[in-house]
Amino acid sequence: MPTFVDQTKIEVQAGKGGDGMVAFRHEKYVPNGGPAGGDGGRGGSIIFVADSGLRTLMDFRYRRKFKADNGENGRIKSQYGRGAKDLYLKVPIGTTVYDFDTNELIGDLVENGQELVVAKGGRGGRGNIHFATSVNTAPEIAENGEPGEDRVLRLELKMLADVGLVGFPSVGKSTLLSVVTKAKPKIAAYQFTTLTPNLGMVILPDGRDFSMADLPGLIEGASQGVGLGIQFLRHIERTKVILHLVSMDPNNGRDPYEDYEAIRKELGNYTTDLTQKRELIVATQMDIPGADEKFAEFKKALAEHNVDEPVYPISSVTHEGVTKLMQDAASLVEKVEEERSQEVQETPETNAKTKEYKFKAPKTNEFTVERLSEHEFEVHGESLERLVQRINLDHQDGIMLLARKLKNLGVDDALRKAGAVDGDDVYIGDFNFEFVQ
């Protein structure tokens, strides 16, 4: 059985757009020639695809960087460069994607085949066929391709189960899962028997079915990182119904109500209040002599604390009460699904199969000037740096175009105000030039 990997960090870099071409027509029967440089092709994007055949993020454990191909440069005779193919990466259903640096949620892949664009390929640069004017009929101007988006991502896998089993270690979660599904979890009488979530399908005689996850046992302090619980509380986020298992073993020296309250506290202290989920309370291990007396005390304690939910006494060994529990769990899952579908109808949203993360575009004309030394200045501004990257500075026309744009954006005035004089060095990203009044 492969190691369960439910969280990982990777870097994705989309392809750069191809550069536009500076070229002119030199054909025998075209006496006046003219610009004929084609556009560069689009860089490849990186797209995640949810795949029901995957169960873990193991594929990303040893390979951490993924790069899409660059677009082809423009050609002569007005020929466009070829766009690069997008890079598709398969991830398990239930994968949530975050920006590693900002912790911003980028997207959630919850359906088989669902796609999410996580890094968009750079746009190809325009060739000089786009820059001809009545004044300049032979422009030596072209654009470089945009760089592809480069991001560091954190991937989290949250198991998609209709029903999640929670409770202290060794209360019978794995045993119940093995009885009602074909899952074969490891079972033993010690803490943290379950080190990874186990998932199985429950199929009832009436044709109904639902998925059930046996999650590692929680202990007090799990929401703050004690034990293994914090690693798996995230899986409970997606479940529709919680089966809260409490042991009635009279020989374990534990108070069942205190155990119940301790788990509820951990669920409530998690970043998302998991106590709001629908819950069925299950009294387990009822086949042990003396369990009936402990069960009676448990029910009495629940009543004293105004917990009026029904309690399901079961024995996974004798199968007593298990059928009734599974039937009621299936009904509750259906009820939750119905309520959710009504909420969706009341607040309709377009749910396209392919989603693209919309990067926040930098505000245009927003830049700052930093004085590095007496005669050195650096201009910071994302949109400005992208502008410099786009313009091809191998030709005089491109340099003049950039000079006009910087002046129109107010960069010259800002440098003058910061104390720049003729001959000072100015840096914008990787580009540097000499300031001239």
XYZ file of C-alpha atoms in Angstrom:
437
model
C 0.000 0.000 0.000
C 1.514 3.402 -1.024
C 2.340 5.955 1.625
C -0.538 8.361 2.147
C 0.527 11.896 1.178
C -2.106 14.558 1.796
C -0.062 17.771 1.740
C 2.836 18.918 -0.420
C 4.591 21.972 -1.860
C 5.427 22.397 -5.551
C 6.520 25.114 -7.986
C 4.791 25.613 -11.327
C 6.153 27.771 -14.134
C 4.097 28.437 -17.235
C 5.789 28.911 -20.598
C 7.015 32.265 -21.913
C 5.294 33.711 -24.952
C 7.295 33.770 -28.180
C 8.924 37.032 -29.243
C 7.487 39.062 -32.096
C 9.624 39.361 -35.224
C 11.120 42.412 -36.938
C 11.220 41.555 -40.651
C 10.502 43.150 -44.035
C 9.255 41.877 -47.357
C 11.943 41.459 -50.009
C 9.990 39.870 -52.811
C 10.816 40.449 -56.455
C 7.480 41.958 -57.466
C 6.816 43.944 -54.274
C 8.910 47.077 -54.908
C 8.005 48.977 -51.717
C 8.437 46.042 -49.320
C 6.924 46.646 -45.900
C 6.881 45.143 -42.390
C 6.429 41.359 -42.368
C 7.386 40.212 -38.849
C 4.919 37.728 -37.350
C 3.648 37.412 -33.774
C 5.088 35.018 -31.218
C 3.052 32.029 -30.019
C 1.415 31.715 -26.616
C 3.346 29.975 -23.839
C 1.932 26.772 -22.361
C -0.248 27.005 -19.257
C -0.199 24.542 -16.355
C -3.558 22.956 -15.594
C -4.567 20.602 -12.773
C -7.078 17.873 -13.614
C -9.005 15.973 -10.927
C -8.630 12.212 -11.467
C -10.783 9.686 -9.595
C -8.050 7.054 -10.082
C -5.624 8.836 -7.739
C -5.810 8.542 -3.949
C -2.758 10.493 -2.739
C -0.428 13.340 -3.737
C 2.452 10.852 -3.968
C 3.223 11.884 -7.584
C 4.362 15.292 -6.294
C 6.493 14.008 -3.433
C 9.735 13.587 -5.361
C 9.170 15.887 -8.322
C 8.569 19.404 -7.056
C 8.997 21.677 -10.113
C 6.889 21.633 -13.265
C 7.531 23.816 -16.311
C 5.445 24.229 -19.457
C 6.999 24.845 -22.893
C 7.621 28.319 -24.307
C 5.791 29.655 -27.343
C 7.604 29.795 -30.675
C 9.002 33.134 -31.861
C 7.335 34.945 -34.754
C 8.707 34.358 -38.254
C 9.337 36.246 -41.456
C 6.637 36.667 -44.121
C 4.062 37.530 -41.399
C 4.045 33.974 -40.080
C 2.935 33.509 -36.489
C 4.932 31.365 -34.092
C 3.319 28.136 -32.886
C 1.647 28.208 -29.463
C 2.993 25.751 -26.884
C 0.934 22.842 -25.574
C -0.525 23.200 -22.100
C 0.866 20.949 -19.365
C -1.844 18.891 -17.612
C -1.110 17.505 -14.138
C -3.420 14.915 -12.586
C -4.384 15.331 -8.929
C -6.784 13.353 -6.701
C -10.379 14.479 -6.320
C -10.550 16.587 -3.182
C -7.329 18.521 -3.817
C -7.309 22.131 -2.609
C -4.720 24.503 -4.080
C -3.244 27.431 -2.136
C -0.617 30.051 -2.929
C 2.282 29.001 -0.685
C 3.481 32.553 0.034
C 0.148 34.322 0.659
C -1.954 31.302 1.738
C -4.616 32.500 -0.720
C -7.070 29.845 -1.900
C -6.613 29.358 -5.646
C -9.119 26.578 -6.284
C -10.801 23.388 -5.202
C -11.011 20.246 -7.365
C -14.001 18.217 -6.234
C -15.340 16.589 -9.431
C -13.771 13.986 -11.680
C -12.351 15.686 -14.767
C -12.578 19.175 -13.297
C -9.742 21.451 -14.442
C -8.016 24.394 -12.790
C -5.524 26.704 -14.516
C -2.886 27.417 -11.859
C -0.259 29.174 -14.008
C -1.145 30.920 -17.248
C 1.225 30.923 -20.193
C 2.635 34.236 -21.367
C 1.081 36.025 -24.313
C 3.130 36.087 -27.511
C 4.736 39.371 -28.542
C 3.479 41.291 -31.569
C 5.608 41.487 -34.691
C 6.350 44.718 -36.550
C 3.394 44.201 -38.906
C 1.280 45.768 -36.109
C 3.329 48.957 -35.750
C 3.257 50.410 -39.271
C 1.780 53.921 -39.496
C 1.502 56.554 -42.194
C 4.482 58.285 -40.603
C 6.612 55.187 -40.016
C 5.947 52.694 -42.798
C 8.940 50.501 -41.937
C 8.954 50.228 -38.132
C 11.729 48.311 -36.406
C 9.482 47.659 -33.430
C 8.421 44.315 -31.998
C 7.334 43.014 -28.624
C 8.941 40.278 -26.574
C 6.699 37.517 -25.304
C 5.325 37.820 -21.785
C 6.925 35.577 -19.166
C 4.729 32.738 -17.955
C 3.385 32.880 -14.426
C 5.673 31.295 -11.852
C 4.087 30.260 -8.557
C 4.840 28.180 -5.493
C 1.754 26.203 -4.467
C 0.641 24.221 -1.455
C -1.581 21.261 -2.274
C -3.863 19.751 0.342
C -5.887 16.601 -0.140
C -9.131 16.526 1.814
C -10.785 13.143 1.507
C -14.220 13.270 -0.097
C -16.432 11.101 2.088
C -20.163 11.418 2.747
C -19.752 10.123 6.297
C -16.740 10.550 8.565
C -16.048 8.440 11.654
C -14.615 10.427 14.579
C -13.774 9.553 18.149
C -10.893 8.729 20.463
C -8.383 6.063 19.388
C -9.544 2.444 19.675
C -13.295 3.158 19.951
C -14.036 0.821 17.031
C -13.934 3.094 13.970
C -11.779 0.787 11.861
C -13.773 -2.261 12.950
C -17.083 -0.622 11.969
C -15.672 0.410 8.592
C -14.458 -3.131 7.899
C -17.900 -4.556 8.801
C -20.051 -2.243 6.658
C -17.681 -1.872 3.656
C -15.078 -3.907 1.836
C -12.285 -1.734 3.182
C -9.574 -3.616 5.068
C -7.993 -1.221 7.576
C -5.376 -2.392 10.067
C -7.021 -3.025 13.421
C -5.322 -3.354 16.827
C -5.926 -2.316 20.431
C -3.502 0.570 20.819
C -3.531 4.296 20.225
C -3.254 5.642 16.703
C -3.944 2.317 15.015
C -5.062 4.328 11.984
C -2.194 6.409 10.666
C -3.847 7.241 7.353
C -7.532 7.771 6.453
C -9.326 4.718 5.086
C -12.223 5.053 2.679
C -14.940 2.542 1.828
C -18.376 2.357 0.206
C -21.473 1.348 2.163
C -24.099 -0.329 -0.044
C -27.501 -0.906 1.569
C -30.044 -3.606 0.573
C -32.481 -0.897 -0.611
C -29.956 0.240 -3.254
C -28.722 3.363 -1.482
C -25.001 3.860 -1.008
C -22.568 6.382 0.469
C -18.838 6.684 1.093
C -17.468 6.408 4.618
C -14.038 7.475 5.911
C -12.348 6.109 9.020
C -10.230 9.038 10.205
C -7.346 8.718 12.680
C -8.383 8.975 16.328
C -8.451 12.441 17.814
C -7.142 13.234 21.263
C -7.488 16.299 23.418
C -5.493 19.163 21.924
C -5.712 17.821 18.368
C -6.864 21.184 16.992
C -3.629 22.714 18.356
C -1.468 20.002 16.806
C -1.307 17.407 19.590
C -1.030 13.806 18.381
C -2.078 12.975 14.811
C -5.467 14.653 14.875
C -4.557 18.037 13.390
C -3.219 16.298 10.284
C -6.612 14.812 9.557
C -9.173 17.296 10.883
C -9.089 18.808 7.386
C -10.623 15.609 6.002
C -13.691 16.064 8.236
C -14.326 19.442 6.552
C -15.766 17.764 3.471
C -17.943 15.123 5.117
C -21.685 15.650 5.070
C -22.387 13.637 8.243
C -20.258 12.753 11.263
C -20.648 9.479 13.131
C -19.296 10.250 16.599
C -18.192 6.946 18.129
C -17.915 6.623 21.923
C -16.652 3.425 23.570
C -18.850 1.692 26.169
C -16.055 -0.632 27.279
C -16.386 -0.692 31.103
C -12.746 -1.722 31.488
C -11.034 1.202 29.750
C -11.287 3.507 32.768
C -12.748 6.361 30.735
C -15.881 8.447 31.140
C -17.853 8.294 27.856
C -19.470 11.712 28.248
C -16.118 13.372 28.943
C -14.735 11.691 25.817
C -17.732 12.927 23.809
C -17.273 16.500 25.039
C -13.507 16.428 24.451
C -13.955 15.460 20.792
C -16.693 18.086 20.312
C -14.323 20.682 21.728
C -11.602 19.746 19.230
C -14.070 19.889 16.348
C -15.213 23.331 17.493
C -11.670 24.682 17.908
C -10.599 23.792 14.390
C -10.241 26.663 11.886
C -13.673 25.727 10.518
C -16.236 24.982 13.244
C -16.901 21.317 12.524
C -19.562 21.047 15.253
C -22.012 22.577 12.767
C -22.029 19.365 10.763
C -24.861 16.848 11.177
C -23.937 14.202 13.742
C -25.094 10.788 14.844
C -23.885 9.640 18.292
C -22.828 5.986 18.290
C -22.199 3.918 21.441
C -19.757 1.187 20.411
C -18.513 -2.134 21.840
C -21.927 -2.982 23.354
C -21.065 -6.704 23.248
C -18.634 -6.341 26.199
C -20.130 -7.421 29.570
C -21.029 -4.367 31.654
C -21.428 -2.104 28.576
C -25.199 -1.768 29.172
C -24.648 -0.071 32.551
C -22.098 2.320 31.102
C -24.457 3.074 28.205
C -27.238 3.975 30.644
C -24.868 6.364 32.464
C -23.838 7.925 29.154
C -27.447 8.571 28.111
C -28.182 10.070 31.531
C -25.177 12.429 31.246
C -26.266 13.516 27.749
C -29.772 14.326 29.051
C -28.344 16.299 31.977
C -26.371 18.437 29.520
C -29.418 18.965 27.254
C -28.105 16.783 24.418
C -31.365 15.323 23.130
C -30.020 13.588 20.007
C -30.689 9.849 19.652
C -27.854 7.485 20.524
C -27.212 4.345 18.479
C -25.916 1.391 20.563
C -24.006 -0.995 18.286
C -21.621 -3.915 18.328
C -19.409 -4.358 15.285
C -18.622 -7.895 16.529
C -22.240 -9.141 16.721
C -23.486 -6.557 14.151
C -26.185 -5.481 16.629
C -27.668 -2.089 15.675
C -25.354 -1.627 12.680
C -28.060 -1.953 9.992
C -30.290 0.663 11.640
C -27.306 3.029 12.009
C -26.338 2.712 8.345
C -29.924 3.267 7.160
C -30.322 6.423 9.259
C -26.883 7.661 8.168
C -27.915 7.234 4.504
C -31.153 9.156 5.149
C -29.273 11.966 6.857
C -26.786 12.176 3.965
C -29.702 12.504 1.538
C -31.229 15.237 3.682
C -27.982 17.224 3.788
C -27.555 16.873 0.005
C -31.105 18.123 -0.531
C -30.499 21.152 1.698
C -27.281 21.958 -0.145
C -28.932 21.706 -3.553
C -31.608 24.159 -2.405
C -28.905 26.584 -1.262
C -27.227 26.345 -4.668
C -30.539 27.065 -6.433
C -31.083 30.129 -4.265
C -27.584 31.466 -5.014
C -26.843 30.229 -8.552
C -23.269 30.478 -9.787
C -21.642 29.514 -13.036
C -19.739 26.318 -12.335
C -17.596 25.794 -15.411
C -15.718 22.546 -15.816
C -12.488 24.471 -16.318
C -11.654 27.271 -13.919
C -8.840 29.742 -14.178
C -7.268 31.451 -11.257
C -7.562 35.176 -11.912
C -4.382 36.878 -10.840
C -4.947 40.363 -9.486
C -3.717 42.675 -12.187
C -1.397 45.375 -10.909
C -2.748 48.889 -11.081
C -1.330 50.659 -14.112
C 0.912 53.687 -13.558
C 1.604 52.522 -10.020
C 5.337 52.637 -9.297
C 7.852 53.892 -6.749
C 11.342 55.351 -7.120
C 14.086 54.234 -4.731
C 17.419 56.019 -4.450
C 20.165 53.380 -4.193
C 23.117 55.768 -4.015
C 24.001 59.315 -5.021
C 23.759 58.511 -8.738
C 21.724 55.274 -8.819
C 17.944 54.920 -8.797
C 15.612 51.940 -9.054
C 12.016 52.121 -10.237
C 9.665 49.474 -8.782
C 6.280 48.603 -10.267
C 4.957 45.287 -11.561
C 3.116 46.723 -14.576
C 6.126 48.896 -15.436
C 8.539 45.949 -15.239
C 6.240 43.897 -17.471
C 6.167 46.787 -19.978
C 9.977 46.820 -20.156
C 10.055 43.053 -20.625
C 7.562 43.302 -23.484
C 9.405 45.836 -25.647
C 12.183 44.562 -27.893
C 15.137 46.879 -27.261
C 17.416 45.424 -29.936
C 16.287 48.123 -32.373
C 16.347 51.920 -32.096
C 12.596 52.187 -32.749
C 11.918 49.971 -29.709
C 14.161 52.101 -27.482
C 12.390 55.295 -28.619
C 8.993 53.670 -27.999
C 9.987 52.754 -24.439
C 11.333 56.275 -23.800
C 7.999 57.786 -24.890
C 6.010 55.388 -22.718
C 8.143 56.062 -19.609
C 7.720 59.790 -20.117
C 3.947 59.481 -20.573
C 3.676 57.351 -17.415
C 5.429 60.052 -15.392
C 8.612 58.079 -14.717
C 10.879 60.913 -15.917
C 9.141 63.434 -13.649
C 9.295 61.056 -10.671
C 13.034 60.495 -11.177
C 13.633 64.249 -11.439
C 11.655 64.779 -8.238
C 13.746 62.113 -6.488
C 16.918 64.027 -7.418
C 18.084 62.284 -10.598
C 20.352 64.296 -12.909
C 21.901 63.670 -16.326
C 24.134 60.610 -16.388
C 22.595 58.853 -13.370
C 21.928 55.101 -13.682
C 18.310 53.946 -13.538
C 17.212 50.306 -13.055
C 13.805 48.835 -13.912
C 13.875 45.109 -13.244
C 16.755 43.653 -15.307
C 16.882 46.722 -17.575
C 19.083 49.728 -16.860
C 19.629 53.002 -18.714
C 21.258 56.399 -18.338
C 18.953 59.197 -17.249
C 18.821 62.172 -19.624
C 16.820 65.321 -18.846
